[in-house]
Coordinates of C-alpha atoms and ligand atoms in Angstrom, one line a residue:
X522 CA 24.8 -4.1 12.4
X523 CA 26.7 -3.7 15.7
X524 CA 26.0 -0.7 17.8
X525 CA 29.6 0.6 17.2
X526 CA 28.9 0.6 13.5
X527 CA 25.4 2.0 13.8
X528 CA 26.9 5.0 15.7
X529 CA 29.4 5.7 12.9
X530 CA 26.8 5.2 10.1
X531 CA 24.3 7.8 11.5
X532 CA 23.4 9.9 8.5
X533 CA 25.1 7.8 5.8
X534 CA 22.9 7.9 2.7
X535 CA 20.8 10.7 4.1
X536 CA 21.3 12.8 1.0
X537 CA 20.7 10.5 -1.9
X538 CA 21.0 13.2 -4.5
X539 CA 24.6 14.0 -3.9
X540 CA 25.8 11.0 -1.8
X541 CA 27.3 13.4 0.7
X542 CA 29.0 11.4 3.5
X543 CA 28.6 14.2 6.0
X544 CA 25.0 15.1 6.5
X545 CA 24.2 18.5 4.9
X546 CA 23.1 21.3 7.1
X547 CA 19.6 22.3 5.8
X548 CA 19.6 25.9 7.0
X549 CA 16.1 26.6 5.8
X550 CA 13.0 27.7 7.6
X551 CA 10.6 26.5 5.0
X552 CA 10.3 24.0 2.1
X553 CA 8.5 24.6 -1.2
X554 CA 5.4 22.4 -1.9
X555 CA 5.3 20.7 -5.3
X556 CA 1.5 21.4 -5.6
X557 CA -1.5 22.1 -3.5
X558 CA -1.9 19.2 -1.0
X559 CA 1.5 17.8 -1.8
X560 CA 4.7 17.9 0.3
X561 CA 8.2 16.7 0.0
X562 CA 7.7 15.4 3.5
X563 CA 9.2 18.7 4.9
X564 CA 7.1 21.8 5.2
X565 CA 8.5 24.0 8.0
X566 CA 11.6 23.5 10.1
X567 CA 9.8 23.7 13.4
X568 CA 7.8 20.6 12.4
X569 CA 10.6 18.7 10.7
X570 CA 14.1 19.4 9.3
X571 CA 16.3 16.9 7.4
X572 CA 19.4 17.6 9.4
X573 CA 17.5 17.3 12.7
X574 CA 15.8 14.2 11.5
X575 CA 19.1 12.4 11.0
X576 CA 20.1 13.1 14.6
X577 CA 16.6 12.1 15.8
X578 CA 16.4 8.9 13.9
X579 CA 20.0 8.1 14.8
X580 CA 19.2 8.4 18.5
X581 CA 16.0 6.4 18.2
X582 CA 18.0 3.6 16.5
X583 CA 20.7 3.6 19.2
X584 CA 18.2 3.6 22.1
X585 CA 16.1 1.1 20.3
X586 CA 13.0 3.2 20.5
X587 CA 10.2 4.1 18.1
X588 CA 10.9 7.9 17.7
X589 CA 13.6 10.4 18.6
X590 CA 13.3 14.1 19.1
X591 CA 16.0 16.7 19.4
X592 CA 15.6 19.8 21.6
X593 CA 17.6 22.9 22.4
X594 CA 18.8 21.6 25.7
X595 CA 18.4 18.7 28.2
X596 CA 16.0 20.8 30.2
X597 CA 14.0 21.6 27.1
X598 CA 13.7 17.8 26.5
X599 CA 12.6 17.2 30.1
X600 CA 10.0 20.1 29.7
X601 CA 8.5 18.4 26.7
X602 CA 8.2 15.1 28.5
X603 CA 6.6 16.7 31.6
X604 CA 4.1 18.4 29.2
X605 CA 2.6 14.9 28.6
X606 CA 1.0 15.2 32.1
X607 CA -2.1 17.0 33.3
X608 CA -3.2 19.0 36.4
X609 CA -3.9 16.4 39.1
X610 CA -1.2 14.0 38.0
X611 CA 1.5 12.9 40.3
X612 CA 5.1 11.9 39.4
X613 CA 7.8 10.2 41.5
X614 CA 11.2 11.7 41.1
X615 CA 14.4 10.0 42.1
X616 CA 15.7 11.8 45.2
X617 CA 19.2 12.3 43.8
X618 CA 18.9 14.0 40.4
X619 CA 20.3 16.9 38.5
X620 CA 19.4 20.1 40.3
X621 CA 17.8 21.6 37.2
X622 CA 15.4 18.6 37.0
X623 CA 14.3 19.1 40.6
X624 CA 13.8 22.8 39.9
X625 CA 11.6 22.1 36.9
X626 CA 9.4 19.9 39.0
X627 CA 9.4 22.1 42.2
X628 CA 9.3 25.6 40.7
X629 CA 7.6 25.2 37.2
X630 CA 5.4 22.2 36.8
X631 CA 4.0 22.4 40.3
X632 CA 2.4 25.7 39.2
X633 CA 0.5 23.7 36.5
X634 CA -1.0 21.2 38.9
X635 CA 1.5 18.4 38.5
X636 CA 2.6 17.3 41.9
X637 CA 5.6 15.2 42.7
X638 CA 7.3 13.2 45.5
X639 CA 10.9 12.4 45.8
X640 CA 11.9 8.8 46.6
X641 CA 15.0 6.7 46.8
X642 CA 14.3 4.7 43.6
X643 CA 17.2 2.4 44.4
X644 CA 14.9 0.9 47.0
X645 CA 11.7 -0.9 45.8
X646 CA 10.1 -0.3 49.2
X647 CA 10.6 3.4 49.0
X648 CA 9.1 3.5 45.5
X649 CA 6.1 1.4 46.6
X650 CA 5.3 3.7 49.5
X651 CA 5.6 6.8 47.2
X652 CA 3.1 5.5 44.6
X653 CA -0.3 7.2 44.9
X654 CA -3.6 6.6 43.0
X655 CA -2.8 9.5 40.7
X656 CA 0.9 8.6 40.1
X657 CA 1.4 8.7 36.3
X658 CA 5.1 8.5 36.0
X659 CA 8.4 7.7 37.7
X660 CA 11.4 9.8 36.6
X661 CA 14.8 8.4 37.3
X662 CA 18.5 8.7 36.7
X663 CA 20.8 5.7 37.0
X664 CA 23.6 6.4 37.9
X665 CA 22.2 9.5 39.6
X666 CA 23.8 12.9 39.5
X667 CA 25.9 13.3 41.6
X668 CA 25.8 10.5 44.1
X669 CA 26.0 7.7 41.5
X670 CA 23.1 5.7 43.0
X671 CA 21.8 2.8 41.0
X672 CA 18.2 1.9 40.3
X673 CA 17.2 -1.5 38.9
X674 CA 15.5 -0.4 35.6
X675 CA 13.9 -3.7 34.7
X676 CA 12.4 -4.3 38.2
X677 CA 11.1 -0.7 38.3
X678 CA 9.7 -1.1 34.8
X679 CA 7.8 -4.3 35.9
X680 CA 6.3 -2.3 38.9
X681 CA 5.3 0.5 36.5
X682 CA 3.8 -1.7 33.9
X683 CA 1.5 -3.5 36.4
X684 CA 0.1 -0.1 37.5
X685 CA 0.0 1.7 34.2
X686 CA 2.7 4.1 35.3
X687 CA 5.2 5.4 32.7
X688 CA 8.9 5.0 33.4
X689 CA 11.1 7.9 32.3
X690 CA 14.9 7.4 32.4
X691 CA 17.4 10.2 32.1
X692 CA 20.2 8.3 30.4
X693 CA 22.7 11.2 30.2
X694 CA 25.5 9.6 32.2
X695 CA 25.8 6.4 30.3
X696 CA 24.3 7.0 26.8
X697 CA 22.9 4.1 24.7
X698 CA 26.5 2.9 24.2
X699 CA 26.5 1.6 27.8
X700 CA 22.9 1.4 28.8
X701 CA 19.6 1.1 26.8
X702 CA 16.7 1.6 29.2
X703 CA 14.0 1.0 26.6
X704 CA 15.3 -2.6 26.2
X705 CA 14.9 -3.0 29.9
X706 CA 11.2 -1.8 29.9
X707 CA 11.4 2.0 30.2
X708 CA 8.8 4.1 28.2
X709 CA 10.7 7.3 27.6
X710 CA 14.5 8.0 27.6
X711 CA 15.9 11.4 27.7
X712 CA 19.3 13.0 27.6
X713 CA 21.2 16.1 28.1
X714 CA 22.8 15.6 24.7
X715 CA 25.0 18.5 25.7
X716 CA 27.1 15.9 27.6
X717 CA 28.4 12.7 26.1
X718 CA 26.2 12.5 23.0
X719 CA 27.6 15.8 21.6
X720 CA 30.7 15.2 23.6
X721 CA 32.8 18.3 23.0
X722 CA 31.5 21.0 25.3
X723 CA 30.5 23.0 22.3
X724 CA 26.7 22.9 22.2
X725 CA 23.5 22.5 24.2
X726 CA 21.0 19.9 23.2
X727 CA 18.4 17.5 24.6
X728 CA 17.1 14.2 23.3
X729 CA 13.9 12.3 23.9
X730 CA 13.4 8.8 22.6
X731 CA 10.0 7.0 23.1
X732 CA 9.3 3.3 23.3
X733 CA 6.0 3.4 21.5
X734 CA 4.7 5.5 18.6
X735 CA 1.6 6.6 20.6
X736 CA 3.8 8.5 23.1
X737 CA 6.1 9.5 20.2
X738 CA 3.2 11.2 18.5
X739 CA 2.3 13.1 21.6
X740 CA 5.9 14.4 22.0
X741 CA 5.9 15.3 18.3
X742 CA 2.8 17.4 18.8
X743 CA 4.3 19.1 21.9
X744 CA 7.5 19.8 20.1
X745 CA 5.8 21.4 17.1
X746 CA 3.3 23.2 19.2
X747 CA 5.8 24.7 21.6
X748 CA 8.6 25.2 19.0
X749 CA 11.1 23.6 21.3
X750 CA 13.6 22.3 18.7
X751 CA 17.4 21.9 18.0
X752 CA 18.6 24.1 15.1
X753 CA 19.9 22.5 11.9
X754 CA 23.5 23.7 12.6
X755 CA 23.4 22.3 16.2
X756 CA 21.9 19.1 14.9
X757 CA 24.9 18.8 12.6
X758 CA 27.3 19.4 15.5
X759 CA 25.4 16.7 17.4
X760 CA 25.7 14.2 14.5
X761 CA 29.4 15.1 14.1
X762 CA 30.0 14.5 17.9
X763 CA 28.0 11.3 17.9
X764 CA 30.2 9.6 15.3
X765 CA 32.9 9.0 17.9
X766 CA 30.6 8.2 20.8
X767 CA 31.8 4.6 21.1
X768 CA 35.5 5.5 21.1
X769 CA 34.9 8.3 23.6
X770 CA 32.8 6.3 26.0
X771 CA 35.4 3.5 26.0
X772 CA 38.1 6.0 26.9
X773 CA 36.0 7.9 29.5
X774 CA 35.2 4.6 31.1
X775 CA 38.8 3.3 31.1
X776 CA 40.2 6.5 32.5
X777 CA 37.5 6.9 35.1
X778 CA 38.1 3.4 36.5
X779 CA 41.8 4.1 36.9
X780 CA 41.2 7.4 38.5
X781 CA 38.4 6.1 40.9
X782 CA 40.8 3.4 42.1
X783 CA 43.6 5.9 42.6
X784 CA 41.3 8.4 44.4
X785 CA 40.1 5.6 46.7
X786 CA 43.6 5.2 48.0
X787 CA 44.4 8.8 48.7
X788 CA 44.7 10.0 52.4
X789 CA 42.4 13.0 52.2
X790 CA 39.6 11.3 50.3
X791 CA 36.8 10.2 52.6
X792 CA 34.7 8.4 50.0
X793 CA 34.6 7.7 46.2
X794 CA 31.3 7.2 44.5
X795 CA 31.7 5.2 41.3
X796 CA 29.8 2.1 40.3
X797 CA 33.0 0.4 39.1
X798 CA 34.4 0.2 42.6
X799 CA 33.9 -3.1 44.5
X800 CA 32.3 -1.4 47.5
X801 CA 29.6 0.4 45.5
X802 CA 26.2 -0.8 46.8
X803 CA 24.6 -0.8 43.3
X804 CA 27.5 -2.5 41.5
X805 CA 25.7 -5.8 40.9
X806 CA 22.6 -4.2 39.5
X807 CA 24.6 -1.8 37.5
X808 CA 26.6 -4.6 35.9
X809 CA 23.4 -6.4 35.1
X810 CA 21.9 -3.5 33.2
X811 CA 24.9 -1.6 31.8
X812 CA 28.1 -2.5 29.9
X813 CA 30.2 0.3 31.3
X814 CA 30.4 2.7 34.2
X815 CA 31.0 5.9 32.3
X816 CA 33.2 8.8 33.2
X817 CA 31.7 10.5 36.2
X818 CA 33.2 10.1 39.7
X819 CA 32.0 11.9 42.8
X820 CA 34.2 12.0 45.8
X821 CA 34.1 13.5 49.3
X822 CA 37.2 15.0 50.9
X823 CA 37.8 14.7 54.6
X824 CA 37.8 18.5 55.2
X825 CA 35.6 21.1 53.5
X826 CA 38.5 23.6 53.5
X827 CA 40.1 21.3 50.9
X828 CA 37.4 22.0 48.4
X829 CA 38.2 25.7 47.6
X830 CA 41.9 24.7 47.6
X831 CA 41.4 22.0 45.1
X832 CA 39.2 24.1 42.8
X833 CA 41.7 26.9 42.7
X834 CA 44.7 24.6 42.3
X835 CA 43.7 22.4 39.4
X836 CA 45.4 23.4 36.3
X837 CA 44.9 20.7 33.8
X838 CA 41.3 19.8 34.9
X839 CA 39.0 22.7 34.3
X840 CA 36.8 24.0 37.2
X841 CA 33.5 24.3 35.2
X842 CA 29.9 23.2 35.3
X843 CA 29.0 20.4 32.9
X844 CA 30.2 16.9 32.2
X845 CA 30.6 14.4 29.4
X846 CA 32.9 16.4 27.1
X847 CA 36.4 15.3 26.0
X848 CA 38.0 17.7 28.5
X849 CA 38.1 16.8 32.2
X850 CA 36.0 19.1 34.3
X851 CA 35.5 19.4 38.1
X852 CA 32.3 20.7 39.7
X853 CA 31.2 21.6 43.2
X854 CA 27.6 20.3 43.1
X855 CA 26.3 21.9 46.3
X856 CA 27.2 25.4 45.0
X857 CA 26.7 24.8 41.3
X858 CA 24.6 22.1 39.7
X859 CA 22.5 21.2 42.7
X860 CA 21.8 24.6 44.5
X861 CA 18.1 24.4 43.8
X862 CA 17.7 21.2 45.8
X863 CA 16.8 22.1 49.4
X864 CA 19.8 21.9 51.8
X865 CA 18.1 19.3 54.0
X866 CA 17.7 16.9 51.0
X867 CA 21.1 17.6 49.7
X868 CA 22.7 16.8 53.1
X869 CA 20.7 13.7 53.5
X870 CA 22.0 12.4 50.2
X871 CA 25.6 13.4 50.8
X872 CA 25.7 16.5 48.6
X873 CA 27.7 18.5 51.1
X874 CA 30.5 21.1 51.2
X875 CA 32.9 18.1 51.0
X876 CA 31.6 16.7 47.8
X877 CA 33.2 17.2 44.3
X878 CA 32.1 15.7 41.0
X879 CA 34.8 14.9 38.4
X880 CA 33.9 14.4 34.7
X881 CA 36.8 12.4 33.5
X882 CA 37.8 13.4 30.0
X883 CA 39.7 11.4 27.3
X884 CA 43.1 12.8 28.0
X885 CA 46.0 10.7 29.2
X886 CA 44.8 9.5 32.7
X887 CA 48.2 10.2 34.2
X888 CA 47.9 13.9 33.5
X889 CA 44.5 13.9 35.3
X890 CA 46.0 12.1 38.3
X891 CA 49.1 14.3 38.4
X892 CA 46.8 17.4 38.5
X893 CA 44.7 15.9 41.3
X894 CA 47.8 14.9 43.1
X895 CA 49.2 18.4 43.2
X896 CA 45.8 19.9 44.1
X897 CA 45.4 17.5 47.0
X898 CA 48.8 18.2 48.5
Ligands
PLP448 C1 21.6 14.2 34.3 C2 21.3 15.5 33.6 N1 20.1 15.7 33.1 C3 19.7 16.8 32.5 C4 20.6 17.9 32.5 C5 20.2 19.2 31.8 O1 20.7 19.3 30.6 P1 21.1 20.7 29.8 O2 22.1 21.4 30.6 O3 21.5 20.3 28.5 O4 19.8 21.5 29.8 C6 21.8 17.8 33.1 C7 22.8 19.0 33.1 O5 23.8 19.0 33.7 C8 22.2 16.6 33.7 O6 23.4 16.4 34.3

């Protein structure tokens, strides 16, 4: 079955008794046992719930992994993944990543003895020099949030496999529709499902998909032990959103490409960061490992005074934190999503007071351009 069809058919035949096309919401905390020592396969919703399971199995299928897990947010998913590691372990984190991920490493897991180094994972040399004897994992985003840097997943996976290091990929920006890191050698894929997977700016959720059952079983244990789960109702919303993932991603991609080219020719735009542009340094690698560029564009204006003007002038595009929903949103990373990254690192990366991140929605692209045009005047 083609990926497009797999997406639409998530949950089909999940309720054999009634034949319901839409997955039922099993709003139950507990399940009755037929007899002592017997189970229907479901005992208690923290461990397993039929609605959540449809979402989890669906994502595992799309990412081509062994097991899928649904959490209450993307950060909850990342937390469960980092719980795989022990005091004394070291993890390499891509230098340009979502600010909340950096905060999780630098302000939470550091207190539990898990050290980390940041490295420019788009450079093999920089990764090699960051590897230590106790390095247990490399955690990347590609494209990165917000600078849209590209890491070669297959090459990094080969480095990791040789050294027994796990490769974790945050695949939020592209989703399995455009990029499937496990097929390229990654061990764990995670998502802020809040974004493109759910797609409608109406729920928070996180996803983990593992390459192998052995890691899957560890995540299952962590999820059940910590109670970090997606509710049945939110699982249903996720399934509902997922059904149109293919259509939405195509439209996000098509719109973003047009808008990136348009922005690139505007007088007050200093630089456009989008892997679909010819001058993007990671374009070749990106095209090798992904079938689309997604809907996120970051751009730097030529004067920081323009930033507050743009943010208060946009009417159609909403000035809000988040991305990946059907509505276009604009964000100021240095003051919003990336404030927890030290200023020195932010500036080195280009996350300055001139940088804006646009999450291109699925509206008519001319309306998005018209809004940007009047805001840039
Ligand atoms: C790339 C990426 N990963 C993880 C997260 C965290 O996800 P959530 O907000 O669902 O906790 C975000 C949030 O913006 C993100 O952009």
